[in-house]
JSON list of C-alpha atoms and ligand atoms in Angstrom, two decimals:
[
{"chain": "A", "resi": 293, "resn": "MET", "atom": "CA", "xyz": [7.85, -24.26, -12.49]},
{"chain": "A", "resi": 294, "resn": "THR", "atom": "CA", "xyz": [5.08, -21.88, -11.54]},
{"chain": "A", "resi": 295, "resn": "ARG", "atom": "CA", "xyz": [3.83, -19.57, -14.27]},
{"chain": "A", "resi": 296, "resn": "ASP", "atom": "CA", "xyz": [2.92, -16.13, -12.97]},
{"chain": "A", "resi": 297, "resn": "ALA", "atom": "CA", "xyz": [0.68, -13.35, -14.27]},
{"chain": "A", "resi": 298, "resn": "LEU", "atom": "CA", "xyz": [0.36, -9.80, -12.97]},
{"chain": "A", "resi": 299, "resn": "ILE", "atom": "CA", "xyz": [-3.27, -8.64, -12.97]},
{"chain": "A", "resi": 300, "resn": "ILE", "atom": "CA", "xyz": [-3.64, -4.84, -12.92]},
{"chain": "A", "resi": 301, "resn": "VAL", "atom": "CA", "xyz": [-7.23, -4.15, -11.90]},
{"chain": "A", "resi": 302, "resn": "ASP", "atom": "CA", "xyz": [-8.99, -1.00, -13.17]},
{"chain": "A", "resi": 303, "resn": "LEU", "atom": "CA", "xyz": [-6.11, 1.45, -12.83]},
{"chain": "A", "resi": 304, "resn": "GLN", "atom": "CA", "xyz": [-8.22, 3.95, -14.79]},
{"chain": "A", "resi": 305, "resn": "GLN", "atom": "CA", "xyz": [-8.33, 7.73, -14.72]},
{"chain": "A", "resi": 306, "resn": "ASP", "atom": "CA", "xyz": [-11.88, 7.82, -13.31]},
{"chain": "A", "resi": 307, "resn": "PHE", "atom": "CA", "xyz": [-10.71, 5.88, -10.24]},
{"chain": "A", "resi": 308, "resn": "CYS", "atom": "CA", "xyz": [-7.80, 8.26, -9.62]},
{"chain": "A", "resi": 309, "resn": "PRO", "atom": "CA", "xyz": [-7.89, 11.76, -8.08]},
{"chain": "A", "resi": 310, "resn": "GLY", "atom": "CA", "xyz": [-9.67, 14.12, -10.49]},
{"chain": "A", "resi": 311, "resn": "GLY", "atom": "CA", "xyz": [-11.75, 11.27, -11.92]},
{"chain": "A", "resi": 312, "resn": "ALA", "atom": "CA", "xyz": [-15.49, 10.68, -11.68]},
{"chain": "A", "resi": 313, "resn": "LEU", "atom": "CA", "xyz": [-15.23, 8.01, -8.97]},
{"chain": "A", "resi": 314, "resn": "ALA", "atom": "CA", "xyz": [-11.86, 8.71, -7.43]},
{"chain": "A", "resi": 315, "resn": "VAL", "atom": "CA", "xyz": [-10.37, 6.31, -4.93]},
{"chain": "A", "resi": 316, "resn": "PRO", "atom": "CA", "xyz": [-8.65, 8.51, -2.32]},
{"chain": "A", "resi": 317, "resn": "HIS", "atom": "CA", "xyz": [-4.94, 8.56, -3.23]},
{"chain": "A", "resi": 318, "resn": "GLY", "atom": "CA", "xyz": [-5.63, 5.92, -5.88]},
{"chain": "A", "resi": 319, "resn": "ASP", "atom": "CA", "xyz": [-2.71, 7.20, -7.94]},
{"chain": "A", "resi": 320, "resn": "ALA", "atom": "CA", "xyz": [-0.33, 6.64, -5.01]},
{"chain": "A", "resi": 321, "resn": "ILE", "atom": "CA", "xyz": [-0.09, 2.97, -6.02]},
{"chain": "A", "resi": 322, "resn": "ILE", "atom": "CA", "xyz": [1.29, 3.78, -9.48]},
{"chain": "A", "resi": 323, "resn": "PRO", "atom": "CA", "xyz": [5.02, 3.68, -8.56]},
{"chain": "A", "resi": 324, "resn": "VAL", "atom": "CA", "xyz": [4.47, 0.33, -6.82]},
{"chain": "A", "resi": 325, "resn": "VAL", "atom": "CA", "xyz": [2.50, -1.06, -9.76]},
{"chain": "A", "resi": 326, "resn": "GLN", "atom": "CA", "xyz": [5.18, 0.21, -12.15]},
{"chain": "A", "resi": 327, "resn": "GLU", "atom": "CA", "xyz": [7.91, -1.69, -10.24]},
{"chain": "A", "resi": 328, "resn": "TRP", "atom": "CA", "xyz": [5.92, -4.90, -10.57]},
{"chain": "A", "resi": 329, "resn": "VAL", "atom": "CA", "xyz": [5.24, -4.22, -14.25]},
{"chain": "A", "resi": 330, "resn": "ASN", "atom": "CA", "xyz": [8.96, -3.75, -14.85]},
{"chain": "A", "resi": 331, "resn": "ARG", "atom": "CA", "xyz": [9.84, -6.90, -12.94]},
{"chain": "A", "resi": 332, "resn": "PHE", "atom": "CA", "xyz": [7.26, -8.98, -14.82]},
{"chain": "A", "resi": 333, "resn": "ALA", "atom": "CA", "xyz": [8.30, -7.50, -18.17]},
{"chain": "A", "resi": 334, "resn": "ASP", "atom": "CA", "xyz": [12.00, -8.23, -17.47]},
{"chain": "A", "resi": 335, "resn": "ASN", "atom": "CA", "xyz": [11.14, -11.84, -16.68]},
{"chain": "A", "resi": 336, "resn": "ARG", "atom": "CA", "xyz": [8.78, -12.15, -19.68]},
{"chain": "A", "resi": 337, "resn": "HIS", "atom": "CA", "xyz": [5.92, -12.98, -17.36]},
{"chain": "A", "resi": 338, "resn": "LEU", "atom": "CA", "xyz": [2.38, -12.25, -18.44]},
{"chain": "A", "resi": 339, "resn": "ILE", "atom": "CA", "xyz": [0.87, -8.83, -17.72]},
{"chain": "A", "resi": 340, "resn": "VAL", "atom": "CA", "xyz": [-2.91, -8.40, -17.83]},
{"chain": "A", "resi": 341, "resn": "THR", "atom": "CA", "xyz": [-4.96, -5.23, -17.39]},
{"chain": "A", "resi": 342, "resn": "THR", "atom": "CA", "xyz": [-8.66, -5.06, -16.65]},
{"chain": "A", "resi": 343, "resn": "GLN", "atom": "CA", "xyz": [-10.86, -2.05, -17.36]},
{"chain": "A", "resi": 344, "resn": "ASP", "atom": "CA", "xyz": [-14.32, -1.08, -16.23]},
{"chain": "A", "resi": 345, "resn": "ALA", "atom": "CA", "xyz": [-15.98, -0.41, -19.62]},
{"chain": "A", "resi": 346, "resn": "HIS", "atom": "CA", "xyz": [-19.47, 0.96, -19.11]},
{"chain": "A", "resi": 347, "resn": "PRO", "atom": "CA", "xyz": [-22.09, 2.24, -21.56]},
{"chain": "A", "resi": 348, "resn": "PRO", "atom": "CA", "xyz": [-23.43, 5.76, -20.74]},
{"chain": "A", "resi": 349, "resn": "ASP", "atom": "CA", "xyz": [-26.57, 4.31, -19.09]},
{"chain": "A", "resi": 350, "resn": "HIS", "atom": "CA", "xyz": [-25.06, 1.52, -17.02]},
{"chain": "A", "resi": 351, "resn": "ILE", "atom": "CA", "xyz": [-27.19, -0.01, -14.26]},
{"chain": "A", "resi": 352, "resn": "SER", "atom": "CA", "xyz": [-24.63, 0.88, -11.56]},
{"chain": "A", "resi": 353, "resn": "PHE", "atom": "CA", "xyz": [-25.07, 4.62, -12.22]},
{"chain": "A", "resi": 354, "resn": "LEU", "atom": "CA", "xyz": [-27.11, 6.87, -9.89]},
{"chain": "A", "resi": 355, "resn": "GLU", "atom": "CA", "xyz": [-29.68, 7.80, -12.53]},
{"chain": "A", "resi": 356, "resn": "ARG", "atom": "CA", "xyz": [-30.58, 4.14, -12.85]},
{"chain": "A", "resi": 357, "resn": "GLY", "atom": "CA", "xyz": [-30.79, 3.62, -9.11]},
{"chain": "A", "resi": 358, "resn": "GLY", "atom": "CA", "xyz": [-27.25, 2.32, -8.72]},
{"chain": "A", "resi": 359, "resn": "PRO", "atom": "CA", "xyz": [-24.67, 3.37, -6.14]},
{"chain": "A", "resi": 360, "resn": "TRP", "atom": "CA", "xyz": [-22.16, 5.22, -8.33]},
{"chain": "A", "resi": 361, "resn": "PRO", "atom": "CA", "xyz": [-21.85, 8.41, -10.36]},
{"chain": "A", "resi": 362, "resn": "PRO", "atom": "CA", "xyz": [-21.27, 7.72, -14.06]},
{"chain": "A", "resi": 363, "resn": "HIS", "atom": "CA", "xyz": [-17.70, 6.46, -14.52]},
{"chain": "A", "resi": 364, "resn": "CYS", "atom": "CA", "xyz": [-15.45, 4.61, -16.96]},
{"chain": "A", "resi": 365, "resn": "ILE", "atom": "CA", "xyz": [-17.73, 5.23, -19.93]},
{"chain": "A", "resi": 366, "resn": "VAL", "atom": "CA", "xyz": [-16.11, 3.68, -22.98]},
{"chain": "A", "resi": 367, "resn": "ASN", "atom": "CA", "xyz": [-14.25, 6.17, -25.16]},
{"chain": "A", "resi": 368, "resn": "THR", "atom": "CA", "xyz": [-14.12, 8.90, -22.53]},
{"chain": "A", "resi": 369, "resn": "PRO", "atom": "CA", "xyz": [-10.82, 9.94, -20.91]},
{"chain": "A", "resi": 370, "resn": "GLY", "atom": "CA", "xyz": [-11.90, 8.49, -17.56]},
{"chain": "A", "resi": 371, "resn": "TYR", "atom": "CA", "xyz": [-12.08, 5.04, -19.13]},
{"chain": "A", "resi": 372, "resn": "LEU", "atom": "CA", "xyz": [-8.41, 5.09, -20.08]},
{"chain": "A", "resi": 373, "resn": "LEU", "atom": "CA", "xyz": [-5.69, 3.60, -17.93]},
{"chain": "A", "resi": 374, "resn": "HIS", "atom": "CA", "xyz": [-3.74, 6.18, -15.94]},
{"chain": "A", "resi": 375, "resn": "PRO", "atom": "CA", "xyz": [-1.27, 7.79, -18.36]},
{"chain": "A", "resi": 376, "resn": "ALA", "atom": "CA", "xyz": [1.64, 7.57, -15.88]},
{"chain": "A", "resi": 377, "resn": "LEU", "atom": "CA", "xyz": [1.55, 3.77, -16.09]},
{"chain": "A", "resi": 378, "resn": "ARG", "atom": "CA", "xyz": [4.03, 2.43, -18.64]},
{"chain": "A", "resi": 379, "resn": "LEU", "atom": "CA", "xyz": [3.06, -0.98, -19.98]},
{"chain": "A", "resi": 380, "resn": "PRO", "atom": "CA", "xyz": [5.07, -3.16, -22.34]},
{"chain": "A", "resi": 381, "resn": "PRO", "atom": "CA", "xyz": [3.56, -3.73, -25.77]},
{"chain": "A", "resi": 382, "resn": "GLY", "atom": "CA", "xyz": [1.56, -6.90, -26.06]},
{"chain": "A", "resi": 383, "resn": "HIS", "atom": "CA", "xyz": [0.05, -7.03, -22.60]},
{"chain": "A", "resi": 384, "resn": "ALA", "atom": "CA", "xyz": [-3.40, -8.61, -22.48]},
{"chain": "A", "resi": 385, "resn": "ARG", "atom": "CA", "xyz": [-6.45, -6.34, -22.00]},
{"chain": "A", "resi": 386, "resn": "PHE", "atom": "CA", "xyz": [-9.76, -7.44, -20.53]},
{"chain": "A", "resi": 387, "resn": "LEU", "atom": "CA", "xyz": [-12.96, -5.36, -20.40]},
{"chain": "A", "resi": 388, "resn": "LYS", "atom": "CA", "xyz": [-15.94, -5.79, -18.09]},
{"chain": "A", "resi": 389, "resn": "GLY", "atom": "CA", "xyz": [-19.20, -4.06, -17.27]},
{"chain": "A", "resi": 390, "resn": "GLN", "atom": "CA", "xyz": [-20.23, -3.51, -20.90]},
{"chain": "A", "resi": 391, "resn": "ASP", "atom": "CA", "xyz": [-23.71, -4.97, -20.41]},
{"chain": "A", "resi": 392, "resn": "ARG", "atom": "CA", "xyz": [-25.96, -2.00, -19.52]},
{"chain": "A", "resi": 393, "resn": "ASP", "atom": "CA", "xyz": [-28.14, -4.13, -17.25]},
{"chain": "A", "resi": 394, "resn": "ARG", "atom": "CA", "xyz": [-25.56, -6.09, -15.29]},
{"chain": "A", "resi": 395, "resn": "GLU", "atom": "CA", "xyz": [-22.98, -5.00, -12.69]},
{"chain": "A", "resi": 396, "resn": "ALA", "atom": "CA", "xyz": [-19.60, -6.65, -13.06]},
{"chain": "A", "resi": 397, "resn": "TYR", "atom": "CA", "xyz": [-16.91, -5.97, -10.49]},
{"chain": "A", "resi": 398, "resn": "SER", "atom": "CA", "xyz": [-14.70, -8.97, -11.13]},
{"chain": "A", "resi": 399, "resn": "GLY", "atom": "CA", "xyz": [-12.06, -9.11, -13.83]},
{"chain": "A", "resi": 400, "resn": "PHE", "atom": "CA", "xyz": [-13.26, -12.68, -14.28]},
{"chain": "A", "resi": 401, "resn": "ASP", "atom": "CA", "xyz": [-16.49, -11.23, -15.68]},
{"chain": "A", "resi": 402, "resn": "GLY", "atom": "CA", "xyz": [-14.32, -9.67, -18.36]},
{"chain": "A", "resi": 403, "resn": "VAL", "atom": "CA", "xyz": [-13.67, -10.64, -21.94]},
{"chain": "A", "resi": 404, "resn": "SER", "atom": "CA", "xyz": [-10.53, -10.05, -23.94]},
{"chain": "A", "resi": 405, "resn": "ALA", "atom": "CA", "xyz": [-10.41, -6.76, -25.81]},
{"chain": "A", "resi": 406, "resn": "ASP", "atom": "CA", "xyz": [-8.95, -8.55, -28.84]},
{"chain": "A", "resi": 407, "resn": "GLU", "atom": "CA", "xyz": [-10.90, -10.53, -31.41]},
{"chain": "A", "resi": 408, "resn": "SER", "atom": "CA", "xyz": [-10.53, -13.76, -29.38]},
{"chain": "A", "resi": 409, "resn": "ALA", "atom": "CA", "xyz": [-13.13, -12.49, -26.86]},
{"chain": "A", "resi": 410, "resn": "LEU", "atom": "CA", "xyz": [-11.81, -15.12, -24.44]},
{"chain": "A", "resi": 411, "resn": "SER", "atom": "CA", "xyz": [-12.87, -14.98, -20.81]},
{"chain": "A", "resi": 412, "resn": "LEU", "atom": "CA", "xyz": [-10.07, -14.08, -18.38]},
{"chain": "A", "resi": 413, "resn": "ALA", "atom": "CA", "xyz": [-10.06, -17.57, -16.83]},
{"chain": "A", "resi": 414, "resn": "ASP", "atom": "CA", "xyz": [-9.87, -19.28, -20.24]},
{"chain": "A", "resi": 415, "resn": "TYR", "atom": "CA", "xyz": [-7.09, -16.95, -21.33]},
{"chain": "A", "resi": 416, "resn": "LEU", "atom": "CA", "xyz": [-5.01, -17.57, -18.19]},
{"chain": "A", "resi": 417, "resn": "ARG", "atom": "CA", "xyz": [-5.48, -21.32, -18.54]},
{"chain": "A", "resi": 418, "resn": "SER", "atom": "CA", "xyz": [-4.51, -21.13, -22.22]},
{"chain": "A", "resi": 419, "resn": "GLN", "atom": "CA", "xyz": [-1.25, -19.54, -21.05]},
{"chain": "A", "resi": 420, "resn": "SER", "atom": "CA", "xyz": [-0.72, -22.24, -18.38]},
{"chain": "A", "resi": 421, "resn": "ILE", "atom": "CA", "xyz": [-0.78, -19.62, -15.63]},
{"chain": "A", "resi": 422, "resn": "ASP", "atom": "CA", "xyz": [-1.14, -20.94, -12.11]},
{"chain": "A", "resi": 423, "resn": "ARG", "atom": "CA", "xyz": [-0.27, -17.97, -9.90]},
{"chain": "A", "resi": 424, "resn": "LEU", "atom": "CA", "xyz": [-1.70, -14.45, -10.00]},
{"chain": "A", "resi": 425, "resn": "TYR", "atom": "CA", "xyz": [-0.30, -11.27, -8.47]},
{"chain": "A", "resi": 426, "resn": "ILE", "atom": "CA", "xyz": [-3.06, -8.69, -8.01]},
{"chain": "A", "resi": 427, "resn": "VAL", "atom": "CA", "xyz": [-2.66, -4.90, -7.91]},
{"chain": "A", "resi": 428, "resn": "GLY", "atom": "CA", "xyz": [-5.03, -2.01, -8.68]},
{"chain": "A", "resi": 429, "resn": "LEU", "atom": "CA", "xyz": [-8.30, -0.35, -7.67]},
{"chain": "A", "resi": 430, "resn": "ALA", "atom": "CA", "xyz": [-10.46, -0.61, -5.71]},
{"chain": "A", "resi": 431, "resn": "THR", "atom": "CA", "xyz": [-9.53, -2.97, -2.85]},
{"chain": "A", "resi": 432, "resn": "ASP", "atom": "CA", "xyz": [-13.11, -3.19, -1.55]},
{"chain": "A", "resi": 433, "resn": "TYR", "atom": "CA", "xyz": [-14.79, -3.66, -4.96]},
{"chain": "A", "resi": 434, "resn": "CYS", "atom": "CA", "xyz": [-13.05, -4.87, -8.07]},
{"chain": "A", "resi": 435, "resn": "VAL", "atom": "CA", "xyz": [-9.82, -6.08, -6.43]},
{"chain": "A", "resi": 436, "resn": "ARG", "atom": "CA", "xyz": [-11.89, -8.02, -3.89]},
{"chain": "A", "resi": 437, "resn": "ALA", "atom": "CA", "xyz": [-14.21, -9.54, -6.50]},
{"chain": "A", "resi": 438, "resn": "THR", "atom": "CA", "xyz": [-11.35, -10.40, -8.86]},
{"chain": "A", "resi": 439, "resn": "THR", "atom": "CA", "xyz": [-9.34, -12.03, -6.07]},
{"chain": "A", "resi": 440, "resn": "LEU", "atom": "CA", "xyz": [-12.27, -14.11, -4.77]},
{"chain": "A", "resi": 441, "resn": "ASP", "atom": "CA", "xyz": [-13.08, -15.30, -8.30]},
{"chain": "A", "resi": 442, "resn": "ALA", "atom": "CA", "xyz": [-9.41, -16.12, -8.92]},
{"chain": "A", "resi": 443, "resn": "LEU", "atom": "CA", "xyz": [-9.34, -18.29, -5.80]},
{"chain": "A", "resi": 444, "resn": "ALA", "atom": "CA", "xyz": [-12.63, -19.95, -6.73]},
{"chain": "A", "resi": 445, "resn": "ALA", "atom": "CA", "xyz": [-11.20, -20.70, -10.19]},
{"chain": "A", "resi": 446, "resn": "GLY", "atom": "CA", "xyz": [-8.27, -22.46, -8.55]},
{"chain": "A", "resi": 447, "resn": "PHE", "atom": "CA", "xyz": [-5.45, -19.95, -9.07]},
{"chain": "A", "resi": 448, "resn": "GLU", "atom": "CA", "xyz": [-2.85, -19.36, -6.39]},
{"chain": "A", "resi": 449, "resn": "THR", "atom": "CA", "xyz": [-3.46, -15.68, -5.67]},
{"chain": "A", "resi": 450, "resn": "VAL", "atom": "CA", "xyz": [-1.19, -13.08, -4.13]},
{"chain": "A", "resi": 451, "resn": "VAL", "atom": "CA", "xyz": [-2.54, -9.59, -3.34]},
{"chain": "A", "resi": 452, "resn": "ILE", "atom": "CA", "xyz": [0.19, -6.96, -3.19]},
{"chain": "A", "resi": 453, "resn": "LYS", "atom": "CA", "xyz": [-0.99, -4.85, -0.27]},
{"chain": "A", "resi": 454, "resn": "ASN", "atom": "CA", "xyz": [0.81, -1.62, -1.13]},
{"chain": "A", "resi": 455, "resn": "GLY", "atom": "CA", "xyz": [-0.29, -2.03, -4.75]},
{"chain": "A", "resi": 456, "resn": "VAL", "atom": "CA", "xyz": [-4.01, -1.75, -4.00]},
{"chain": "A", "resi": 457, "resn": "ARG", "atom": "CA", "xyz": [-6.23, 1.06, -2.65]},
{"chain": "A", "resi": 458, "resn": "GLY", "atom": "CA", "xyz": [-9.85, 1.11, -1.55]},
{"chain": "A", "resi": 459, "resn": "VAL", "atom": "CA", "xyz": [-12.87, 3.43, -1.63]},
{"chain": "A", "resi": 460, "resn": "ASP", "atom": "CA", "xyz": [-13.88, 2.86, 2.03]},
{"chain": "A", "resi": 461, "resn": "VAL", "atom": "CA", "xyz": [-17.48, 4.06, 1.64]},
{"chain": "A", "resi": 462, "resn": "SER", "atom": "CA", "xyz": [-17.74, 2.76, 5.21]},
{"chain": "A", "resi": 463, "resn": "PRO", "atom": "CA", "xyz": [-14.50, 3.16, 7.17]},
{"chain": "A", "resi": 464, "resn": "GLY", "atom": "CA", "xyz": [-12.63, -0.14, 7.33]},
{"chain": "A", "resi": 465, "resn": "ASP", "atom": "CA", "xyz": [-14.13, -1.63, 4.15]},
{"chain": "A", "resi": 466, "resn": "SER", "atom": "CA", "xyz": [-10.69, -2.16, 2.60]},
{"chain": "A", "resi": 467, "resn": "GLU", "atom": "CA", "xyz": [-9.23, -3.81, 5.69]},
{"chain": "A", "resi": 468, "resn": "ARG", "atom": "CA", "xyz": [-12.27, -6.07, 5.93]},
{"chain": "A", "resi": 469, "resn": "ALA", "atom": "CA", "xyz": [-11.99, -6.94, 2.23]},
{"chain": "A", "resi": 470, "resn": "LEU", "atom": "CA", "xyz": [-8.30, -7.86, 2.66]},
{"chain": "A", "resi": 471, "resn": "ALA", "atom": "CA", "xyz": [-9.15, -10.01, 5.68]},
{"chain": "A", "resi": 472, "resn": "GLU", "atom": "CA", "xyz": [-11.88, -11.76, 3.68]},
{"chain": "A", "resi": 473, "resn": "MET", "atom": "CA", "xyz": [-9.52, -12.42, 0.77]},
{"chain": "A", "resi": 474, "resn": "ALA", "atom": "CA", "xyz": [-6.92, -13.84, 3.16]},
{"chain": "A", "resi": 475, "resn": "ALA", "atom": "CA", "xyz": [-9.53, -16.01, 4.90]},
{"chain": "A", "resi": 476, "resn": "LYS", "atom": "CA", "xyz": [-10.49, -17.45, 1.50]},
{"chain": "A", "resi": 477, "resn": "GLY", "atom": "CA", "xyz": [-6.87, -18.33, 0.76]},
{"chain": "A", "resi": 478, "resn": "ALA", "atom": "CA", "xyz": [-5.23, -15.27, -0.79]},
{"chain": "A", "resi": 479, "resn": "GLN", "atom": "CA", "xyz": [-1.67, -14.48, 0.24]},
{"chain": "A", "resi": 480, "resn": "LEU", "atom": "CA", "xyz": [-1.17, -10.87, 1.27]},
{"chain": "A", "resi": 481, "resn": "LEU", "atom": "CA", "xyz": [2.26, -9.57, 0.34]},
{"chain": "B", "resi": 715, "resn": "VGL", "atom": "C1", "xyz": [-15.29, -0.32, -9.31]},
{"chain": "B", "resi": 715, "resn": "VGL", "atom": "C2", "xyz": [-17.06, 0.77, -8.37]},
{"chain": "B", "resi": 715, "resn": "VGL", "atom": "C3", "xyz": [-17.75, 0.74, -9.55]},
{"chain": "B", "resi": 715, "resn": "VGL", "atom": "C4", "xyz": [-13.90, -0.87, -9.17]},
{"chain": "B", "resi": 715, "resn": "VGL", "atom": "C5", "xyz": [-15.97, -0.36, -10.52]},
{"chain": "B", "resi": 715, "resn": "VGL", "atom": "O1", "xyz": [-13.17, -0.97, -10.18]},
{"chain": "B", "resi": 715, "resn": "VGL", "atom": "O2", "xyz": [-13.50, -1.20, -8.02]},
{"chain": "B", "resi": 715, "resn": "VGL", "atom": "N1", "xyz": [-15.84, 0.23, -8.25]},
{"chain": "B", "resi": 715, "resn": "VGL", "atom": "N2", "xyz": [-17.19, 0.17, -10.63]},
{"chain": "B", "resi": 716, "resn": "ZN", "atom": "ZN1", "xyz": [-18.04, 0.44, -12.57]}
]
């Protein structure tokens, strides 16, 4: 039997319309993500969220020469998951990007928000997970990095196409990212 986990990447207020680094129509994926959450919860499959969790002076911010306006600063509203998303109690939370001097796009750079401080890969292995379903933001950054790391770590990885959205700083970035993920072995659903 294959053990599945749903990985919800960075579905945070700052990446949704009105947020500091909004993905265009980022919130449009929420009904799709919610359907998958409900399906996984009904089947008692694992649900994992990742969050960008930056200090106020993170290296990726413009004032430090990085590419992005300040976003997802811990303990600000923009850091929180989108309030429309309804998650079952007991889902696993992973945080990344806390180190002020290091960029971290991949959920696999994350550590558990609980006292275990496990890495995402160690946690998934501890739960005997072998297949990941990926949804969230942004296709061309954190979804891409998380998916490529998942494949490199040996997980069967399915990207739910209508459950992800991209920034597209250059037009076509998201499509290219999806093609790259597929070329490296991800299934696009
Ligand atoms: C992300 C840009 C900066 C993401 C995070 O979650 O895709 N993008 N930090
Ligand atoms: Zn960030």
